[in-house]
Amino acid sequence: MNIKKIFSICISAVLSVSLLAGCGSKADSDSSKGDSNPTYAFVAKDVQNPYMKKVYEGFEKACKEIGVTPLYKGPEAATPEKQIEIINQLIAQNVSGIAIAANDADALQPALKEAMNAGIKVISLDSAVNFQSRQTHIQQADPEKIGRGLIQAAYEMVKGEGGIAILSATAQATNQNLWIEWMQKELKENPDKYGKTPLIKIAYGDDDPTKSTSETQALLTNSDVKVIIAPTTVGMLAAGKVLQDKKSNVLLTGLGLPSEMAPFIEDGTCPWMYLWNPVDIGYLAGFTMDSLKKGEISGVKGDTFKAGTLGEKTVTEAADKGTEVMLGDPFKFDKTNISEWKTVY
Ligand code: RAM
């Protein structure tokens, strides 16, 4: 036998082994879509964010109660590119469901469509993907209430006089952008009320503590800014630290974790703030995923299902033509209740 022939036999042997191996892994992972051992994957905005870990805690809890395997994934920084890579890996791994907190509404569409075509159930939570890219969305609280409520809070804090700045997460974050839209509507629709509380600047800290800190410092160079609204837990903590360090008179409100923000509420840097229970968001996502997986719902308006200890939930129409499942109302944290909540989440 000449060298060429030996070589070609070797190649075909390697090929058939790898083909067989490929079939084997496909068959194995296919079983994850059957009822024996499904995997529900959770894709965070980024894995550095403590808020995302809290949400995952609830997702994991739901998966344990349901009897499926949870999987925590996410990029190091809140970008859509890395999330696309992760989605592609999850498709190859043949998971049964993907619940994603999106870093962009549209950029994930091709990857998520491919996932759905492969029979994977796809939902977004926290930060939505566009309605074509999901079966439904898990909405923390009414975006209108959040947006308008934060402007009203800032107005009250400066007693109707003083510029407002917003310290957001990334410029593509669907959730923050929607809340900011409602903040702007609240200001625009009530020009008399807000005549002396203009919105001076929107800054983006990218949910990165270092960038959020430098963006806060930059906002403070404008002496017209009297109150900062940070609709992100990462931004809240960074801004709170800067204001505290500088012993600044600028006030802070937004969406913060009680466990992180208690010292700033206690010393008056942040008179009050809002949030919902992040653990419940993840828990609701887990049960929504399971109802989709079991075919009890398909994610259309009017679908109802039992979400574990949260009770019966209904799929409703979302503002973006898709559907959503709403957790509830945002909750207000101030000096009167922060000590109770700081150990909870
Ligand atoms: C940050 C993230 C998240 C948001 C919370 C309030 O942790 O940006 O998406 O929902 O804040």
Coordinates of C-alpha atoms and ligand atoms in Angstrom, one line a residue:
M1 CA 0.0 0.0 0.0
N2 CA 1.4 3.4 -0.9
I3 CA 1.6 6.3 1.4
K4 CA -1.2 8.1 -0.4
K5 CA -3.6 5.2 0.1
I6 CA -2.7 4.8 3.8
F7 CA -3.2 8.5 4.2
S8 CA -6.7 8.4 2.6
I9 CA -7.7 5.3 4.7
C10 CA -6.7 7.2 7.8
I11 CA -8.6 10.3 6.7
S12 CA -11.8 8.4 6.1
A13 CA -11.4 6.5 9.4
V14 CA -11.0 9.8 11.2
L15 CA -14.0 11.3 9.3
S16 CA -16.3 8.4 10.0
V17 CA -15.3 8.4 13.7
S18 CA -16.0 12.1 14.0
L19 CA -19.3 11.7 12.0
L20 CA -20.3 9.0 14.4
A21 CA -19.2 11.1 17.4
G22 CA -21.2 14.0 15.9
C23 CA -24.3 11.8 15.6
G24 CA -23.7 10.5 19.2
S25 CA -23.6 14.0 20.6
K26 CA -26.6 15.0 18.6
A27 CA -28.6 12.1 19.9
D28 CA -27.5 12.8 23.5
S29 CA -28.2 16.4 23.4
D30 CA -31.5 15.8 21.6
S31 CA -32.6 14.1 24.8
S32 CA -32.4 17.6 26.5
K33 CA -35.4 18.6 24.4
G34 CA -37.3 15.5 25.4
D35 CA -38.9 15.3 28.9
S36 CA -36.0 13.3 30.5
N37 CA -33.5 16.1 31.3
P38 CA -34.2 19.5 29.7
T39 CA -31.8 22.4 30.1
Y40 CA -33.1 25.9 30.5
A41 CA -30.4 28.5 29.8
F42 CA -30.3 32.0 31.2
V43 CA -28.2 34.6 29.4
A44 CA -27.3 37.6 31.5
K45 CA -26.6 41.1 30.1
D46 CA -23.2 40.5 31.7
V47 CA -21.9 38.2 34.3
Q48 CA -20.3 41.0 36.4
N49 CA -23.6 42.5 37.4
P50 CA -24.9 41.5 40.9
Y51 CA -28.4 42.2 39.8
M52 CA -28.2 39.6 37.1
K53 CA -27.0 37.1 39.6
K54 CA -30.1 37.8 41.8
V55 CA -32.4 37.3 38.8
Y56 CA -30.6 34.0 38.0
E57 CA -31.1 32.9 41.6
G58 CA -34.8 33.0 41.0
F59 CA -34.5 31.2 37.7
E60 CA -32.4 28.5 39.3
K61 CA -35.0 28.1 42.1
A62 CA -37.8 27.7 39.5
C63 CA -35.8 25.1 37.6
K64 CA -35.2 23.1 40.7
E65 CA -38.9 23.1 41.6
I66 CA -39.7 22.1 38.0
G67 CA -37.0 19.4 37.8
V68 CA -34.9 20.7 34.9
T69 CA -31.2 21.8 34.7
P70 CA -30.5 25.5 34.8
L71 CA -27.5 27.0 33.0
Y72 CA -26.0 30.5 33.7
K73 CA -24.3 32.2 30.8
G74 CA -23.4 35.7 29.8
P75 CA -20.6 37.9 28.4
E76 CA -18.0 39.7 30.6
A77 CA -19.3 43.1 29.3
A78 CA -22.8 44.0 28.2
T79 CA -22.5 43.7 24.4
P80 CA -24.7 42.0 21.9
E81 CA -21.8 40.4 20.0
K82 CA -20.8 38.1 22.8
Q83 CA -24.5 37.2 23.5
I84 CA -24.8 36.1 19.8
E85 CA -21.8 33.7 20.3
I86 CA -23.4 32.4 23.5
I87 CA -26.8 31.8 21.7
N88 CA -25.0 29.9 18.9
Q89 CA -23.2 27.7 21.5
L90 CA -26.6 27.0 23.2
I91 CA -28.1 26.0 19.9
A92 CA -25.2 23.6 19.2
Q93 CA -25.7 22.3 22.7
N94 CA -29.4 21.8 22.0
V95 CA -30.8 23.3 25.2
S96 CA -34.6 23.3 25.5
G97 CA -35.0 27.0 26.3
I98 CA -33.1 30.3 26.3
A99 CA -34.1 33.2 28.6
I100 CA -32.1 36.3 27.7
A101 CA -31.6 39.8 29.1
A102 CA -30.8 41.4 25.8
N103 CA -28.0 43.9 25.1
D104 CA -29.7 45.0 21.9
A105 CA -33.3 44.7 20.7
D106 CA -32.6 43.7 17.1
A107 CA -29.0 42.4 16.8
L108 CA -29.8 39.0 18.3
Q109 CA -32.7 38.4 15.9
P110 CA -30.9 36.0 13.4
A111 CA -29.4 33.9 16.2
L112 CA -32.6 33.7 18.3
K113 CA -34.7 32.9 15.2
E114 CA -32.3 30.1 14.4
A115 CA -32.8 28.9 18.0
M116 CA -36.6 29.0 17.7
N117 CA -36.4 27.2 14.3
A118 CA -34.5 24.5 16.1
G119 CA -37.4 24.0 18.5
I120 CA -35.8 25.9 21.4
K121 CA -38.2 28.1 23.4
V122 CA -37.0 31.7 23.6
I123 CA -38.1 34.4 26.0
S124 CA -36.5 37.7 26.9
L125 CA -36.5 39.1 30.5
D126 CA -35.4 42.4 32.0
S127 CA -34.3 43.9 28.7
A128 CA -36.4 42.8 25.7
V129 CA -35.5 41.6 22.2
N130 CA -37.9 42.7 19.4
F131 CA -41.1 40.8 19.2
Q132 CA -40.0 38.7 16.2
S133 CA -37.1 37.3 18.2
R134 CA -39.0 35.9 21.2
Q135 CA -42.1 34.0 22.2
T136 CA -42.8 36.4 25.1
H137 CA -41.1 38.8 27.4
I138 CA -40.9 38.9 31.2
Q139 CA -41.6 42.5 32.1
Q140 CA -40.6 43.6 35.6
A141 CA -43.1 46.4 36.0
D142 CA -45.0 48.9 33.8
P143 CA -42.3 50.9 31.9
E144 CA -44.6 54.0 32.0
K145 CA -44.9 53.9 35.8
I146 CA -41.1 53.5 36.1
G147 CA -40.2 56.3 33.7
R148 CA -42.8 58.8 34.9
G149 CA -42.3 57.9 38.6
L150 CA -38.6 58.5 38.4
I151 CA -39.0 62.0 36.9
Q152 CA -41.7 62.8 39.6
A153 CA -39.3 61.6 42.3
A154 CA -36.4 63.8 40.9
Y155 CA -38.8 66.8 40.8
E156 CA -39.9 66.3 44.4
M157 CA -36.3 65.9 45.6
V158 CA -35.2 69.3 44.2
K159 CA -38.5 70.8 45.2
G160 CA -39.4 71.8 41.6
E161 CA -36.1 73.6 40.9
G162 CA -32.9 72.1 39.6
G163 CA -31.5 70.3 36.5
I164 CA -31.9 66.6 36.1
A165 CA -29.2 64.2 34.6
I166 CA -29.7 60.6 33.8
L167 CA -27.0 58.0 34.3
S168 CA -28.1 55.0 32.2
A169 CA -26.7 51.6 31.4
T170 CA -25.6 51.0 27.7
A171 CA -27.1 53.1 24.9
Q172 CA -28.7 50.0 23.3
A173 CA -30.3 48.6 26.5
T174 CA -34.0 48.2 25.6
N175 CA -35.2 48.4 29.2
Q176 CA -33.4 51.6 30.1
N177 CA -34.2 53.2 26.7
L178 CA -37.9 52.5 27.2
W179 CA -37.8 54.0 30.7
I180 CA -36.0 57.1 29.4
E181 CA -38.6 57.5 26.7
W182 CA -41.3 57.6 29.4
M183 CA -39.2 60.1 31.4
Q184 CA -38.9 62.3 28.4
K185 CA -42.7 62.0 27.8
E186 CA -43.5 63.0 31.4
L187 CA -41.3 66.1 31.0
K188 CA -42.7 67.0 27.6
E189 CA -46.4 66.6 28.5
N190 CA -46.1 68.8 31.6
P191 CA -44.0 71.8 30.5
D192 CA -45.4 74.1 33.2
K193 CA -44.7 71.7 36.0
Y194 CA -41.2 70.9 34.8
G195 CA -40.2 74.3 33.6
K196 CA -37.4 74.6 36.2
T197 CA -36.3 71.0 36.2
P198 CA -34.9 70.5 32.7
L199 CA -33.2 67.3 31.6
I200 CA -29.6 68.4 31.1
K201 CA -27.9 65.2 29.9
I202 CA -28.2 61.5 29.5
A203 CA -24.9 59.7 30.2
Y204 CA -24.1 56.0 29.6
G205 CA -22.1 54.1 32.2
D206 CA -22.6 50.8 30.3
D207 CA -23.4 48.9 33.6
D208 CA -19.6 49.0 34.1
P209 CA -18.7 50.4 37.6
T210 CA -15.6 52.2 36.3
K211 CA -17.3 53.9 33.4
S212 CA -20.4 54.7 35.6
T213 CA -18.0 56.4 38.1
S214 CA -16.3 58.6 35.5
E215 CA -19.6 59.5 33.8
T216 CA -21.0 60.6 37.2
Q217 CA -17.9 62.7 37.9
A218 CA -18.3 64.3 34.4
L219 CA -22.0 65.0 35.2
L220 CA -21.0 66.8 38.4
T221 CA -18.8 69.3 36.5
N222 CA -22.1 70.9 35.4
S223 CA -23.3 72.9 38.4
D224 CA -26.9 73.0 37.0
V225 CA -27.2 69.3 37.7
K226 CA -29.0 69.0 41.0
V227 CA -30.3 65.4 40.8
I228 CA -29.2 62.2 39.1
I229 CA -31.6 59.5 38.0
A230 CA -29.8 56.1 37.5
P231 CA -32.3 53.6 36.1
T232 CA -29.7 50.8 36.7
T233 CA -28.4 49.2 39.8
V234 CA -24.8 49.4 38.6
G235 CA -25.2 53.1 37.9
M236 CA -26.9 53.7 41.2
L237 CA -24.1 52.2 43.3
A238 CA -21.4 54.0 41.3
A239 CA -23.2 57.4 41.5
G240 CA -23.9 56.9 45.2
K241 CA -20.2 56.3 45.9
V242 CA -19.1 59.4 43.9
L243 CA -21.7 61.7 45.6
Q244 CA -20.8 60.3 49.1
D245 CA -17.0 60.7 48.5
K246 CA -17.4 64.3 47.3
K247 CA -20.0 65.1 50.0
S248 CA -22.0 66.5 47.1
N249 CA -25.4 68.1 47.6
V250 CA -26.6 66.6 44.3
L251 CA -29.3 64.0 45.1
L252 CA -29.8 60.6 43.6
T253 CA -32.7 58.4 42.7
G254 CA -33.3 55.5 40.4
L255 CA -33.5 51.7 40.4
G256 CA -31.2 50.2 43.0
L257 CA -30.7 47.0 45.0
P258 CA -31.6 47.7 48.6
S259 CA -28.6 45.5 49.7
E260 CA -26.2 47.9 47.8
M261 CA -28.0 51.2 48.4
A262 CA -28.9 51.0 52.1
P263 CA -25.9 53.2 53.2
F264 CA -26.8 55.9 50.7
I265 CA -30.5 55.9 51.7
E266 CA -29.5 56.0 55.3
D267 CA -27.3 59.0 54.9
G268 CA -29.7 60.9 52.6
T269 CA -27.6 60.8 49.4
C270 CA -30.5 58.9 47.9
P271 CA -33.8 60.0 49.6
W272 CA -35.7 57.2 47.9
M273 CA -35.5 54.8 45.0
Y274 CA -37.5 52.0 43.4
L275 CA -37.1 48.4 42.4
W276 CA -39.0 45.1 42.1
N277 CA -37.9 41.7 43.4
P278 CA -35.2 40.5 41.0
V279 CA -35.4 37.0 42.3
D280 CA -39.1 36.9 41.3
I281 CA -38.2 38.0 37.8
G282 CA -36.0 35.0 37.3
Y283 CA -38.5 32.7 39.0
L284 CA -41.3 33.9 36.7
A285 CA -39.1 33.4 33.7
G286 CA -38.4 29.8 34.7
F287 CA -42.0 28.9 35.0
T288 CA -43.0 30.8 31.8
M289 CA -40.3 28.8 30.0
D290 CA -41.6 25.6 31.3
S291 CA -45.2 26.3 30.3
L292 CA -43.9 27.1 26.8
K293 CA -41.8 23.9 26.8
K294 CA -44.7 21.7 27.9
G295 CA -47.0 23.3 25.3
E296 CA -49.4 24.7 27.9
I297 CA -48.9 28.2 26.4
S298 CA -47.5 29.4 23.2
G299 CA -46.8 33.0 24.3
V300 CA -49.9 34.6 22.8
K301 CA -52.1 37.2 24.4
G302 CA -54.6 35.6 26.8
D303 CA -52.5 32.5 27.6
T304 CA -52.6 31.7 31.4
F305 CA -50.4 29.5 33.4
K306 CA -49.3 28.7 37.0
A307 CA -46.0 30.3 37.9
G308 CA -45.2 28.3 41.0
T309 CA -45.6 30.3 44.2
L310 CA -46.3 33.5 42.2
G311 CA -49.7 32.0 41.3
E312 CA -51.6 32.3 38.0
K313 CA -50.1 34.6 35.4
T314 CA -51.5 35.9 32.1
V315 CA -49.7 36.7 28.9
T316 CA -50.7 40.2 27.8
E317 CA -50.0 42.5 24.8
A318 CA -46.8 44.4 25.0
A319 CA -46.2 47.9 23.7
D320 CA -43.9 46.6 20.9
K321 CA -46.6 44.4 19.2
G322 CA -45.3 41.3 21.0
T323 CA -46.5 39.9 24.3
E324 CA -45.3 40.0 27.8
V325 CA -45.9 38.6 31.3
M326 CA -45.8 41.4 34.0
L327 CA -44.4 40.8 37.5
G328 CA -46.0 43.7 39.3
D329 CA -45.6 47.3 40.5
P330 CA -42.3 48.8 41.3
F331 CA -41.7 49.1 45.1
K332 CA -40.4 52.3 46.9
F333 CA -37.5 52.1 49.2
D334 CA -36.7 54.9 51.7
K335 CA -35.4 55.4 55.2
T336 CA -38.6 53.9 56.7
N337 CA -38.2 50.4 55.1
I338 CA -34.6 50.0 53.9
S339 CA -33.3 48.2 57.0
E340 CA -36.0 45.5 56.4
W341 CA -35.1 45.0 52.8
K342 CA -31.4 45.3 52.7
T343 CA -30.9 41.7 53.7
V344 CA -33.5 40.4 51.3
Y345 CA -32.0 41.4 47.9
Ligands
RAM1 C1 -29.1 46.9 36.1 C2 -29.4 46.3 34.7 C3 -30.7 45.7 34.6 C4 -31.8 46.6 35.2 C5 -31.5 46.9 36.6 C6 -32.5 47.8 37.3 O1 -28.7 45.9 36.9 O2 -29.2 47.3 33.8 O3 -31.0 45.5 33.2 O4 -33.0 46.0 35.1 O5 -30.2 47.5 36.7

